[in-house]
Coordinates of C-alpha atoms in Angstrom, one line a residue:
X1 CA 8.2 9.5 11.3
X2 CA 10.1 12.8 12.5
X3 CA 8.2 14.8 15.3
X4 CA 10.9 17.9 14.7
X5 CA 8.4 20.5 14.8
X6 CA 6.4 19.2 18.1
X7 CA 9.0 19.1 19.7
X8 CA 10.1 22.7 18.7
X9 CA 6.3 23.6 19.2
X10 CA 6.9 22.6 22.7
X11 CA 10.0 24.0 23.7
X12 CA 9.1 27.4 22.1
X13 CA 5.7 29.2 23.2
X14 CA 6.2 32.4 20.6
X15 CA 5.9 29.3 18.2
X16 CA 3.3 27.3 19.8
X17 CA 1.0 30.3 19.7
X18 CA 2.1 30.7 16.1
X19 CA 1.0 27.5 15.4
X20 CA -2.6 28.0 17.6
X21 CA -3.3 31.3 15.3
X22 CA -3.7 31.5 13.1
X23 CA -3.3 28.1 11.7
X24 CA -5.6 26.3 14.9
X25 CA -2.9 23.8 16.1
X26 CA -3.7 24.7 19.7
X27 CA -1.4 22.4 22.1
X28 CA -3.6 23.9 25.1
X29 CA -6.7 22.2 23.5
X30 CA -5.5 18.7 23.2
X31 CA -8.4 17.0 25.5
X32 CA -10.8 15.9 22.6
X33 CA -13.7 15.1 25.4
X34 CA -14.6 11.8 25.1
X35 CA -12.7 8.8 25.2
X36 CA -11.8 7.2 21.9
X37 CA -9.5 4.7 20.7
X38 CA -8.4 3.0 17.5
X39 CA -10.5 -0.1 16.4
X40 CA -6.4 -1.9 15.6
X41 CA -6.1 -1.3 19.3
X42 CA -2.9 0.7 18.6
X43 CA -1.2 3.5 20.3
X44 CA -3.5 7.0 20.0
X45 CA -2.0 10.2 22.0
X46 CA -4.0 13.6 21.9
X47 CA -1.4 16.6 21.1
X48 CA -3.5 19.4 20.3
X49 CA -6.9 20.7 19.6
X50 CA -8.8 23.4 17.4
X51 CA -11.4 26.2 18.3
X52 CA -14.0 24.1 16.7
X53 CA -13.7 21.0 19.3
X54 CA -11.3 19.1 16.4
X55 CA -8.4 16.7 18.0
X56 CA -5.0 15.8 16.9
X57 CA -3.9 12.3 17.5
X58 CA -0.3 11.3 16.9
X59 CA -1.0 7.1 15.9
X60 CA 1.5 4.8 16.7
X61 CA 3.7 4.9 13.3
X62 CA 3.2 8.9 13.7
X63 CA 0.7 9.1 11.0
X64 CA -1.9 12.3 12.3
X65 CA -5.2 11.4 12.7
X66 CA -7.8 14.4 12.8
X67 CA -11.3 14.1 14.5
X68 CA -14.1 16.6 14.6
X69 CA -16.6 17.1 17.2
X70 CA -19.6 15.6 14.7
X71 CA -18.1 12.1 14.4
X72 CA -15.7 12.3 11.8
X73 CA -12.0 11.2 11.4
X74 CA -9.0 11.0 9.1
X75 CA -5.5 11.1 8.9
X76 CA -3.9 14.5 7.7
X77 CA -0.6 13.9 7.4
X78 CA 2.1 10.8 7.7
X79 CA 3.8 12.6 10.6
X80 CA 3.5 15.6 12.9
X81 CA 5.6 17.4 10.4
X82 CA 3.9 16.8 7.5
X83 CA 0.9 17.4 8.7
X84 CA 1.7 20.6 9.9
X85 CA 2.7 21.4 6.2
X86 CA -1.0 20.9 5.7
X87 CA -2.2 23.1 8.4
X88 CA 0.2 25.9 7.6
X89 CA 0.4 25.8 4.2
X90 CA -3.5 25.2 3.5
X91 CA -5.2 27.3 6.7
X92 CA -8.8 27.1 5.1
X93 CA -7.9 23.1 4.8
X94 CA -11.5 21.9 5.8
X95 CA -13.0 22.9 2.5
X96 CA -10.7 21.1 0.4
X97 CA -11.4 18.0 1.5
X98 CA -12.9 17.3 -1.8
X99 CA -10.2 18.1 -3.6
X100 CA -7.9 15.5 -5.5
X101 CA -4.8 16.1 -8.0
X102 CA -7.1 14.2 -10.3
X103 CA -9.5 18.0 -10.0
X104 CA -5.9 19.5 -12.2
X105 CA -3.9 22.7 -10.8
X106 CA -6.4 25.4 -12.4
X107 CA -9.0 24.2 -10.4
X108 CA -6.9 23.7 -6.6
X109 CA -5.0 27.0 -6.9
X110 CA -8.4 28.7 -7.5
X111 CA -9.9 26.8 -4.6
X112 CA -7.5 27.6 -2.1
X113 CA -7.1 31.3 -3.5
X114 CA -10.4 32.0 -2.7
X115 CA -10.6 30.5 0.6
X116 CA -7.2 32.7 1.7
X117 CA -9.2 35.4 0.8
X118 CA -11.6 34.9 2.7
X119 CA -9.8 34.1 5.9
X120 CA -7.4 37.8 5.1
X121 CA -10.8 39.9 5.5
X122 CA -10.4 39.0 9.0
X123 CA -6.7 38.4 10.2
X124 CA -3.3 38.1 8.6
X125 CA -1.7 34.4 7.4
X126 CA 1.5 35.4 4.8
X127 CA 4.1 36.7 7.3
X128 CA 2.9 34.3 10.1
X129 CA 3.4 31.7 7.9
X130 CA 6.7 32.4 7.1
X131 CA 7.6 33.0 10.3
X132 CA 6.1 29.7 10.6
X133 CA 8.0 28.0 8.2
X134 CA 10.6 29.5 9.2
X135 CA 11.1 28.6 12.6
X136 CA 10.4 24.7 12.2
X137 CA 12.0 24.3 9.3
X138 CA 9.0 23.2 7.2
X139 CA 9.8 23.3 3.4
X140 CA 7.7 25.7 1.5
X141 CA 5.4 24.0 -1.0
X142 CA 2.6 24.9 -3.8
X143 CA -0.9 24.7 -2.8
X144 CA -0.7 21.5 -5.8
X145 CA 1.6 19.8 -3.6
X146 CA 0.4 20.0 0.0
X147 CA -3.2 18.9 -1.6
X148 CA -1.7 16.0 -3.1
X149 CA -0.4 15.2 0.5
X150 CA -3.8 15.8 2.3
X151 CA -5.6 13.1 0.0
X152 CA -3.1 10.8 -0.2
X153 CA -2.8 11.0 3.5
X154 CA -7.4 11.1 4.0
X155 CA -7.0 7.4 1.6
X156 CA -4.7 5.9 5.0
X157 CA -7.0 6.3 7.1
X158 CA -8.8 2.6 6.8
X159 CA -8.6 0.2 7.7
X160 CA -5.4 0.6 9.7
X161 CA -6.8 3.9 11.5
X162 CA -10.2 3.7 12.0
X163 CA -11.2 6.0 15.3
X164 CA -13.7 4.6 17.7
X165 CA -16.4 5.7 20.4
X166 CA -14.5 4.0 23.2
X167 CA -17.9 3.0 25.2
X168 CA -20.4 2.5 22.5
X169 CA -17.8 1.0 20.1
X170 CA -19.2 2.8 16.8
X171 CA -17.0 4.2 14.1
X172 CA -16.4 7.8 13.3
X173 CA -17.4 8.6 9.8
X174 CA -14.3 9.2 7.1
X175 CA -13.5 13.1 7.2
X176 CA -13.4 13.3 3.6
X177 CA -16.1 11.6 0.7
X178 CA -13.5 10.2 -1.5
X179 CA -14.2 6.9 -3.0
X180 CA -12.4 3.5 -2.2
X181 CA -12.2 0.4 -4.1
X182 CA -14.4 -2.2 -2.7
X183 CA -13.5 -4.8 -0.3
X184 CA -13.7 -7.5 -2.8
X185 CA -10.5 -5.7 -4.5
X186 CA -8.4 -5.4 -2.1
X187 CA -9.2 -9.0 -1.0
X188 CA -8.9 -10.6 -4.3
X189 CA -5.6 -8.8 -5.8
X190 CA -3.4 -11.7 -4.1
X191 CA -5.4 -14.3 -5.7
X192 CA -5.6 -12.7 -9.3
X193 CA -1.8 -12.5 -9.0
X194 CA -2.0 -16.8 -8.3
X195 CA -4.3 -17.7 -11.1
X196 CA -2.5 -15.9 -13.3
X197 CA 0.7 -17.8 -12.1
X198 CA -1.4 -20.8 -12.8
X199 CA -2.2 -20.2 -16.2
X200 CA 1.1 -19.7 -17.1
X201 CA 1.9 -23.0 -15.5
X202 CA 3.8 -22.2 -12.3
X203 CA 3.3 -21.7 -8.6
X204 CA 1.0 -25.0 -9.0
X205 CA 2.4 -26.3 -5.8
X206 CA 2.4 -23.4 -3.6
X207 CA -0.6 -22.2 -4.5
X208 CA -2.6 -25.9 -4.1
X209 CA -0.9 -26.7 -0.6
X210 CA -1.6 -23.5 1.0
X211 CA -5.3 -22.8 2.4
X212 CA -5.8 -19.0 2.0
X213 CA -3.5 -18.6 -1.5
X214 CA -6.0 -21.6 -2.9
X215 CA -9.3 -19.8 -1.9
X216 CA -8.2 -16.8 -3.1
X217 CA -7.1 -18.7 -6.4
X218 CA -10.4 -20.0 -6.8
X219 CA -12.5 -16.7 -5.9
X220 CA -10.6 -15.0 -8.8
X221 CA -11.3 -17.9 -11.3
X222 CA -15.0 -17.7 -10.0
X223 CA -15.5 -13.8 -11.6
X224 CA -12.7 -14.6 -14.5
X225 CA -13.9 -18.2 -16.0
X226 CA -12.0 -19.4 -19.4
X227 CA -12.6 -22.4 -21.3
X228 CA -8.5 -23.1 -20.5
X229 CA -9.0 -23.4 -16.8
X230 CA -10.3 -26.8 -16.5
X231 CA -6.7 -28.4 -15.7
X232 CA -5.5 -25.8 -12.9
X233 CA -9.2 -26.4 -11.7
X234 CA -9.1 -30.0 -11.0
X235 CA -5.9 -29.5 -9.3
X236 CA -7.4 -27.3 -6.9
X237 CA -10.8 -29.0 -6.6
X238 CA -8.2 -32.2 -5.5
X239 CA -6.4 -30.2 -2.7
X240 CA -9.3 -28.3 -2.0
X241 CA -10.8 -31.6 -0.3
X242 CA -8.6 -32.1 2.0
X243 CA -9.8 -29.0 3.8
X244 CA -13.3 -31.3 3.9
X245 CA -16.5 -29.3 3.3
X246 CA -16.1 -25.5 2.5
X247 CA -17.6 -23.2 0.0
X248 CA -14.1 -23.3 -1.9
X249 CA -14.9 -26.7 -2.1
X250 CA -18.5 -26.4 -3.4
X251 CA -17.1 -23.6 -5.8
X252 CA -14.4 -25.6 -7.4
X253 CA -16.9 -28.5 -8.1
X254 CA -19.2 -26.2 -10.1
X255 CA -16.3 -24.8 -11.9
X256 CA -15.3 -28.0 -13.2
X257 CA -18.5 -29.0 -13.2
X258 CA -19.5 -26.0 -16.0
X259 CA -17.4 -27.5 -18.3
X260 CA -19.4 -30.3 -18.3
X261 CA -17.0 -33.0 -19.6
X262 CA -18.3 -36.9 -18.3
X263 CA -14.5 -38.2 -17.6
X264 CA -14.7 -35.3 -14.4
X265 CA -17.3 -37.4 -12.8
X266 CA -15.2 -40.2 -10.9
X267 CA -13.1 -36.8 -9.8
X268 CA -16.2 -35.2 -8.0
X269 CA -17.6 -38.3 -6.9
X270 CA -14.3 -39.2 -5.6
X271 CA -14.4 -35.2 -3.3
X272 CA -18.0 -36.0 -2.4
X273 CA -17.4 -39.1 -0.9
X274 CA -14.1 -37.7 1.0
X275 CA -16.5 -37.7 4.6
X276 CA -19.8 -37.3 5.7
X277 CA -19.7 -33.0 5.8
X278 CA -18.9 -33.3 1.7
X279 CA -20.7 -35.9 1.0
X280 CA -23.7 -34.0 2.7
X281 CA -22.4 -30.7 1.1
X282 CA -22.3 -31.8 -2.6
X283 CA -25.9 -33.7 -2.4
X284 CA -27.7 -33.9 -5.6
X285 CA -24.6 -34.6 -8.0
X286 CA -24.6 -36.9 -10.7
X287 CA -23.1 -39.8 -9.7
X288 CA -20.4 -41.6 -12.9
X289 CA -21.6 -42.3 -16.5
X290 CA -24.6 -39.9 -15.9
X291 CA -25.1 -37.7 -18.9
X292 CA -22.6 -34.4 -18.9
X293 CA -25.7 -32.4 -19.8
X294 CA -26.7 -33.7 -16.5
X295 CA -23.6 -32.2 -14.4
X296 CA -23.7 -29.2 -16.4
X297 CA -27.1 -29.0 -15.7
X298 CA -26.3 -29.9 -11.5
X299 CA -23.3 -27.1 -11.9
X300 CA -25.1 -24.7 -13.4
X301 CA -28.3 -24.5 -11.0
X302 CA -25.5 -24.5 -8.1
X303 CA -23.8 -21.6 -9.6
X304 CA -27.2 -19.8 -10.3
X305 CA -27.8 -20.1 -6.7
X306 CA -24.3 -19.6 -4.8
X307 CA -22.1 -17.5 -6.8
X308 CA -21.9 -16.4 -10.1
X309 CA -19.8 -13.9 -12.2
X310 CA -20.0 -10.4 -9.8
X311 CA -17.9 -10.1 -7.1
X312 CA -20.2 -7.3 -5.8
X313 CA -22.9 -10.3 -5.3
X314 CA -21.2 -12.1 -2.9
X315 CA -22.0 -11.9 0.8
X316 CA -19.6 -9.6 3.1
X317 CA -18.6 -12.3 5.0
X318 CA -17.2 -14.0 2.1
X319 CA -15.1 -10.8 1.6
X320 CA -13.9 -10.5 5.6
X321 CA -13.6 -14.1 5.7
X322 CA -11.3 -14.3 3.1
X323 CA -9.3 -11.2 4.3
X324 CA -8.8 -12.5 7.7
X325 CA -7.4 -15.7 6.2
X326 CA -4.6 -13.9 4.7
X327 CA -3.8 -11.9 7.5
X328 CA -5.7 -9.0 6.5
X329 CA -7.4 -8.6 9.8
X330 CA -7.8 -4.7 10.0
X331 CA -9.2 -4.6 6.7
X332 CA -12.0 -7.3 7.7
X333 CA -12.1 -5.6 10.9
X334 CA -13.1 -2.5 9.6
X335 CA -16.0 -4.1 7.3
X336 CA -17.7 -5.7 10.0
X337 CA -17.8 -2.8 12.0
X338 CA -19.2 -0.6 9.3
X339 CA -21.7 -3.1 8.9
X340 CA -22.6 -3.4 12.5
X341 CA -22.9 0.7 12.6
X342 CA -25.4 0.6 9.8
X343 CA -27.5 -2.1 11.2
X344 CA -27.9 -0.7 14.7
X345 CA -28.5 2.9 13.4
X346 CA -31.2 1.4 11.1
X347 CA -32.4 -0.5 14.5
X348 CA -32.3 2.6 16.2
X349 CA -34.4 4.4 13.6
X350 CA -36.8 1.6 13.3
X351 CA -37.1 1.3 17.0
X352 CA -38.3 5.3 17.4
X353 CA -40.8 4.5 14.5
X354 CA -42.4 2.0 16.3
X355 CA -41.3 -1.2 13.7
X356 CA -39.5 -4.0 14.0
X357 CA -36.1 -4.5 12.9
X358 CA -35.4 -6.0 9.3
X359 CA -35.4 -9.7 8.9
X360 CA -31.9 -9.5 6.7
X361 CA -30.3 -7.4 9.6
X362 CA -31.4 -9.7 12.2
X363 CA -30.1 -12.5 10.4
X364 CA -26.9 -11.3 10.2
X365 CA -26.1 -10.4 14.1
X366 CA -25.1 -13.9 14.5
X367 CA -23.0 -14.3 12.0
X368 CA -21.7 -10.8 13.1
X369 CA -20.9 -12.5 16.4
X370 CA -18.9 -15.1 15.0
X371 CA -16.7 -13.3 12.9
X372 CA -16.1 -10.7 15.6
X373 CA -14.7 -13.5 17.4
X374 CA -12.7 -15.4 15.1
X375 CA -10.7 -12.1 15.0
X376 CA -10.8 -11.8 18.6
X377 CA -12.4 -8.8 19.1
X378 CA -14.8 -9.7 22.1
X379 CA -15.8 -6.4 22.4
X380 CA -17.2 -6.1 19.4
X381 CA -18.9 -9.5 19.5
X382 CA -20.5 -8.2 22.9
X383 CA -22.1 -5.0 21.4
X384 CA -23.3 -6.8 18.3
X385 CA -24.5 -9.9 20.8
X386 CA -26.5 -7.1 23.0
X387 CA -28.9 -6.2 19.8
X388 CA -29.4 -10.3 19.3
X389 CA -30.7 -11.2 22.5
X390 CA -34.1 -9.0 22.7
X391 CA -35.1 -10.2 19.0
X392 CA -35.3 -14.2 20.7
X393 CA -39.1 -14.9 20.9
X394 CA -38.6 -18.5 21.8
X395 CA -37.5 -19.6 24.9
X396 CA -34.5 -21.7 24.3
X397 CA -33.7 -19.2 21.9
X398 CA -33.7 -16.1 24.5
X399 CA -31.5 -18.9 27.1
X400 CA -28.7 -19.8 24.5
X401 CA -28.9 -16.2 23.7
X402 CA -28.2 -14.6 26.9
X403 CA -25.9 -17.7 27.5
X404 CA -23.7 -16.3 25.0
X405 CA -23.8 -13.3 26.2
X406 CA -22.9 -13.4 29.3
X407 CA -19.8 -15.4 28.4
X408 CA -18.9 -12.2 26.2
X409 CA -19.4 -10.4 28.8
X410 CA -17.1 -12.2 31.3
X411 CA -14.6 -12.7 28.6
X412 CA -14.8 -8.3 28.4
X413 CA -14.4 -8.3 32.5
X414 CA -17.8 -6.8 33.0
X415 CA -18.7 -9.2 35.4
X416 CA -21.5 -7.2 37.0
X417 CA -23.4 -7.2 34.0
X418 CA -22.4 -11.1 33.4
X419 CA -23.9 -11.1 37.0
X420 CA -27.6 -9.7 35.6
X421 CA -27.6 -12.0 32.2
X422 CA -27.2 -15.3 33.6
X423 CA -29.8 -14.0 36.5
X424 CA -32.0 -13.0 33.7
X425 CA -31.5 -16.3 31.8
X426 CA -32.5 -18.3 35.0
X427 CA -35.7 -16.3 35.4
X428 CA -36.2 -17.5 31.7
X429 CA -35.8 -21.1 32.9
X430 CA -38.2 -20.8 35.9
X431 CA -40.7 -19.1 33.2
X432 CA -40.3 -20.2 30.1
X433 CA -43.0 -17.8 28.5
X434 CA -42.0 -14.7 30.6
X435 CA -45.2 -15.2 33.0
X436 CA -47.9 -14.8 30.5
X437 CA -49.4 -18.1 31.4
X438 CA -50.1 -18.8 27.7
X439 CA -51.8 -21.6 27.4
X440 CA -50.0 -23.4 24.5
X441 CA -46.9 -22.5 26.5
X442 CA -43.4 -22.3 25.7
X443 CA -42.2 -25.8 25.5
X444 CA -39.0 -26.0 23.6
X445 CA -37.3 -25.5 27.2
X446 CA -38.6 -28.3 28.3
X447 CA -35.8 -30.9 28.4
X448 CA -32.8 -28.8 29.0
X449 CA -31.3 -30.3 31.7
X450 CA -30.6 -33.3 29.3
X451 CA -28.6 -31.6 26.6
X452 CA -25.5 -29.8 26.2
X453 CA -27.3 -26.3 26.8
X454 CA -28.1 -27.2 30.0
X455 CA -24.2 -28.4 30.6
X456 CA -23.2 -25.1 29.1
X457 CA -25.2 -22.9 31.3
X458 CA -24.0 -25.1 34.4
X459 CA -20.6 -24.6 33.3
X460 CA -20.7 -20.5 32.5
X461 CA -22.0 -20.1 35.6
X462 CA -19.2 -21.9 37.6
X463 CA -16.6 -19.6 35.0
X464 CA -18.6 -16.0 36.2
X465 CA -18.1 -17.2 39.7
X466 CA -14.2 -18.1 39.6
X467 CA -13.6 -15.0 37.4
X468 CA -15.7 -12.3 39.0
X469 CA -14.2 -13.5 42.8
X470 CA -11.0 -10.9 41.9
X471 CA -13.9 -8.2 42.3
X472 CA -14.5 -7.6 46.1
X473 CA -17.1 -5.6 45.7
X474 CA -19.1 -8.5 43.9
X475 CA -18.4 -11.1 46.4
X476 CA -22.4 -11.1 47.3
X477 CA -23.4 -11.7 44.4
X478 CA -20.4 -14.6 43.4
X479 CA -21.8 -16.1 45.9
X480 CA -25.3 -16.2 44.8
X481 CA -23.9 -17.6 41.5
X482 CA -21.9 -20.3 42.9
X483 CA -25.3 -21.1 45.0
X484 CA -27.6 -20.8 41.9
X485 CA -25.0 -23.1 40.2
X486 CA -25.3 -25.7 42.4
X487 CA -29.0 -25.5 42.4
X488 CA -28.5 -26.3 38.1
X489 CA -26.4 -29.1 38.6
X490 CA -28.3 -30.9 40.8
X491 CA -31.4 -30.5 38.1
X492 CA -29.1 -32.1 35.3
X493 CA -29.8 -35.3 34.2
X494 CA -27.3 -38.2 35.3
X495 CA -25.3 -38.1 32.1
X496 CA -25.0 -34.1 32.1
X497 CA -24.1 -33.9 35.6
X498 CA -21.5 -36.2 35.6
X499 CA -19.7 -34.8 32.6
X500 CA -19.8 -31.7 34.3
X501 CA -18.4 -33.0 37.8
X502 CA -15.6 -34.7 35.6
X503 CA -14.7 -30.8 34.5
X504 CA -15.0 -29.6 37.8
X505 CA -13.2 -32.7 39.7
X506 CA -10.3 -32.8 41.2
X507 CA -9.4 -28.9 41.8
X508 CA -10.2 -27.2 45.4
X509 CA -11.5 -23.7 43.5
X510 CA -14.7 -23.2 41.6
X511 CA -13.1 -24.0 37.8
X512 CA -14.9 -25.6 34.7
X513 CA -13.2 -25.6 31.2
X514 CA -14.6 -23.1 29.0
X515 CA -14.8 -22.8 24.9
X516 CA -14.5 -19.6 23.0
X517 CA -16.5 -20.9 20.1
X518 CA -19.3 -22.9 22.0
X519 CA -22.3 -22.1 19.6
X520 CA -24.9 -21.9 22.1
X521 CA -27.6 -19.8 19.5
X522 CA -28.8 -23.1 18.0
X523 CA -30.4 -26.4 19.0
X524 CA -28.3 -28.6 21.3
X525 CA -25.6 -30.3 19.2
X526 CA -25.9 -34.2 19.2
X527 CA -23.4 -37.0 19.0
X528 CA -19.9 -36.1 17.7
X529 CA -20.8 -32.7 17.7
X530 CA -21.5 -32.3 21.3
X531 CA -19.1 -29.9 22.3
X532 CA -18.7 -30.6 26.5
X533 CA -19.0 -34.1 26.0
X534 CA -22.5 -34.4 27.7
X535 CA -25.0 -37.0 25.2
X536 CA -27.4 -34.6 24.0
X537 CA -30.8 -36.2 24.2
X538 CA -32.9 -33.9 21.6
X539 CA -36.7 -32.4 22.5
X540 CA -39.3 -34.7 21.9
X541 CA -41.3 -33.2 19.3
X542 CA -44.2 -30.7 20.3
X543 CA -47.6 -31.0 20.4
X544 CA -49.4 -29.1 17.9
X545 CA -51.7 -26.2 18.6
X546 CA -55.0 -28.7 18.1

């Protein structure tokens, strides 16, 4: 993207004060005054500033990005050049941010006459302008034009250029109110393209053998069912099983299922007994030579409950799931943080009001968590793992809790914070109930040395101390970790302890083998699943209040 006129803003100060009035492209003013970055982790550089604290960010492909001083960002213009066509040609260009070609010429050339007006009562804009113009070679356009550019520009600006609080993490509103197409869309356009190759018979192949393009395939047949389909839907169903238990999987057996035709049954019985995960997954189907009206009956109370015919029903994290699996990752990116913003505002809110935070936005943080990670945005995962941990009333709840976030926060390099939460989870340990001496207690703690959470915790805090040693100004408190993670492996039981001595064998530093996707928020994992190896033995069950 051409940077002509900075460059000639730069070099010529009769211009450069030009361009700071009366069009308020002020290269003195670029410090915007607080940090912020892009949530794509691109290149952002500040090149000049308006009277009414606004920045202008040049992005990495040269795309302008605008941000106010109350929070709210969009990109202006596809380079420095363009969107100083904007600026210049359109000086009152805040108050048409509403405006769209769609509004018709009458209604923009009245718009923008008025505002000029306006602005002339109190200073001159015609001759600057062309002097403007005229000295960095912008071309002269109608008002019709340049508005066109601004909103085509304003509909860039996600997911690709969403602007950031750079310590708290939240996203800057969208500068303008324009609507966008829903995620679902833009997620599901590849896959409408695919099932309609499939009806017409082709692409069967590359569609079936490839993960995301087979999903997607299946999502758009979900909202666009024909009586036709049943073929291309068995063929799908068949590949779809390899991939072992997934809601793809569950989908394309109530789609064939709907049709409700009795030679499909050795098919799904076939999927469900592919492992133990499916056959688990599809419980309650008809097994062969049951009734049809049966299956249809099965599929039908399936789709009731799971999916159905709206797109605008289905979960988020079906939508940013799907995106990141074909490589939309901004896009996802952008959805999960928007969600996260809401939900801790409406925390925030309900917090100064005295109430508790919603049950459905609670249940999500989790989740939130997860799919922060799995696009490897760790600081995301931390904030969002921060307004998880004080909503754990139980005991081994709070531990895997904080467990997980310290390892966020080692991951992030805040190792003096990492420091405090594992401190934090070991006073949880020692009290269990937080020192009210309740007695029913808090027992669910009560066996932790002999399962994988007390392995985990062993092992993060052998990780904090090797990590955090680069930080001389810590090394009092590395070495009260390494001491305090001594003291927890001695207290492990004989099978937990020497799984973790195996990690730790053998090297002449403090080093244990950690895992990105340990999913310390739930019970101890048992058998196979037992992620460090260590043979979980579960809680016995606990006594009742009586």
């Amino acid at each position: 993207m051409s940077d002509h006129a900075l460059r000639l803003l730069r070099e010529q100060p009769h211009l450069a004060e030009l361009a700071a009035f009366p069009f308020n492209f002020d290269l003195t003013r670029a410090d915007h005054g607080e940090a912020v970055r892009l949530a794509s982790g691109g290149p952002l550089e500040a090149v000049a500033g308006d009277d009414t604290g606004g920045t202008y960010f040049v992005c990495g492909d040269g795309s302008v990005l605008y941000a106010d001083s109350e929070g709210s960002a969009g990109i202006i213009g596809n380079s420095v050049d363009e969107a100083l066509e904007v600026l210049v040609g359109l000086p009152g260009w805040h108050d048409y941010l509403g405006l769209a070609p769609a509004d018709g010429e009458e209604k923009i050339r009245a718009a923008v006459a008025e505002t000029e007006e306006e602005i002339r009562e109190y200073h001159g804009i015609d001759d600057e302008r062309t002097e403007l113009r005229a000295g960095l070679g912008l071309p002269e356009r109608s008002s019709v034009e340049l508005i066109g550019l601004l909103h085509a520009a304003l509909l860039r600006t996600e997911p690709d250029f969403l602007l950031l609080n750079a310590e708290e993490g939240g996203a800057h509103a969208l500068l303008d109110r324009h609507p966008r197409p829903p995620l679902w869309e833009a997620v599901l356009a590849r896959g409408r393209t695919d099932l309609t190759l499939l009806r017409e018979g082709s692409a069967w192949v590359e569609v079936a053998e490839d993960r995301a393009r087979r999903a997607l395939a299946l999502r758009a047949a979900q909202f666009d069912r024909r009586e036709g389909d049943l073929p291309l839907l068995r063929h799908l169903l068949r590949h779809e099983a390899e991939a072992s238990m997934t809601d793809e999987l569950r989908l394309a057996a109530v789609l064939v299922g709907l049709h409700g035709h009795a030679e499909d049954l050795p098919l799904l019985y076939e999927v469900r007994e592919t492992d133990f995960d499916t056959w688990c997954g599809l419980g309650g189907m008809p097994e062969p030579g049951a009734d049809p009206a049966e299956l249809r009956r099965w599929a039908r109370d399936l789709d009731d409950s799971l999916f159905g015919t709206d797109p605008a029903d289905e979960p988020l994290f079906t939508w940013t799931g799907l995106a990141h699996e074909q490589g939309l990752v901004e896009l996802a990116r952008a959805a999960l943080i928007r969600r996260l913003d809401d939900i801790d505002f409406r925390a925030y809110c309900e917090a100064r009001d005295g109430k508790a935070m919603e049950r459905r936005d609670a249940s999500q943080l989790s989740t939130l968590v997860h799919e922060f990670e799995q696009l490897g945005d760790t600081f995301q995962a931390l904030r969002t793992q921060r307004l998880y941990v004080p909503l754990q009333t139980r005991a081994w709840d709070r531990v895997s809790a904080l467990l997980r976030l310290a390892r966020l926060e080692r991951e992030e390099g805040r190792f003096g914070a990492a420091i405090r939460t594992l401190a934090s989870l070991r006073d949880t340990l020692a009290e269990p109930d937080g020192g009210a001496g309740d007695s029913d207690g808090d027992n669910s703690l009560g066996h932790w040395q002999r399962t994988n959470l007390g392995a985990y915790i062993v092992e993060e805090h052998y990780a904090l101390a090797r990590t955090a040693a680069i930080d001389t100004a810590l090394a009092d408190e590395v070495r009260a970790v390494t001491v305090a993670a001594g003291e927890l492996l001695t207290r492990l039981s004989g099978t937990a302890r020497a799984n973790v001595e195996r990690h730790l064998a053998g090297t002449t530093d403090i080093r244990t083998d950690t895992r990105t996707d340990t999913r310390t928020d739930v019970h101890a994992d048992t058998g196979a699943n037992a992620g460090a190896g260590v043979s979980a033995e579960p809680t016995p069950p606990q006594p009742s209040a009586g």
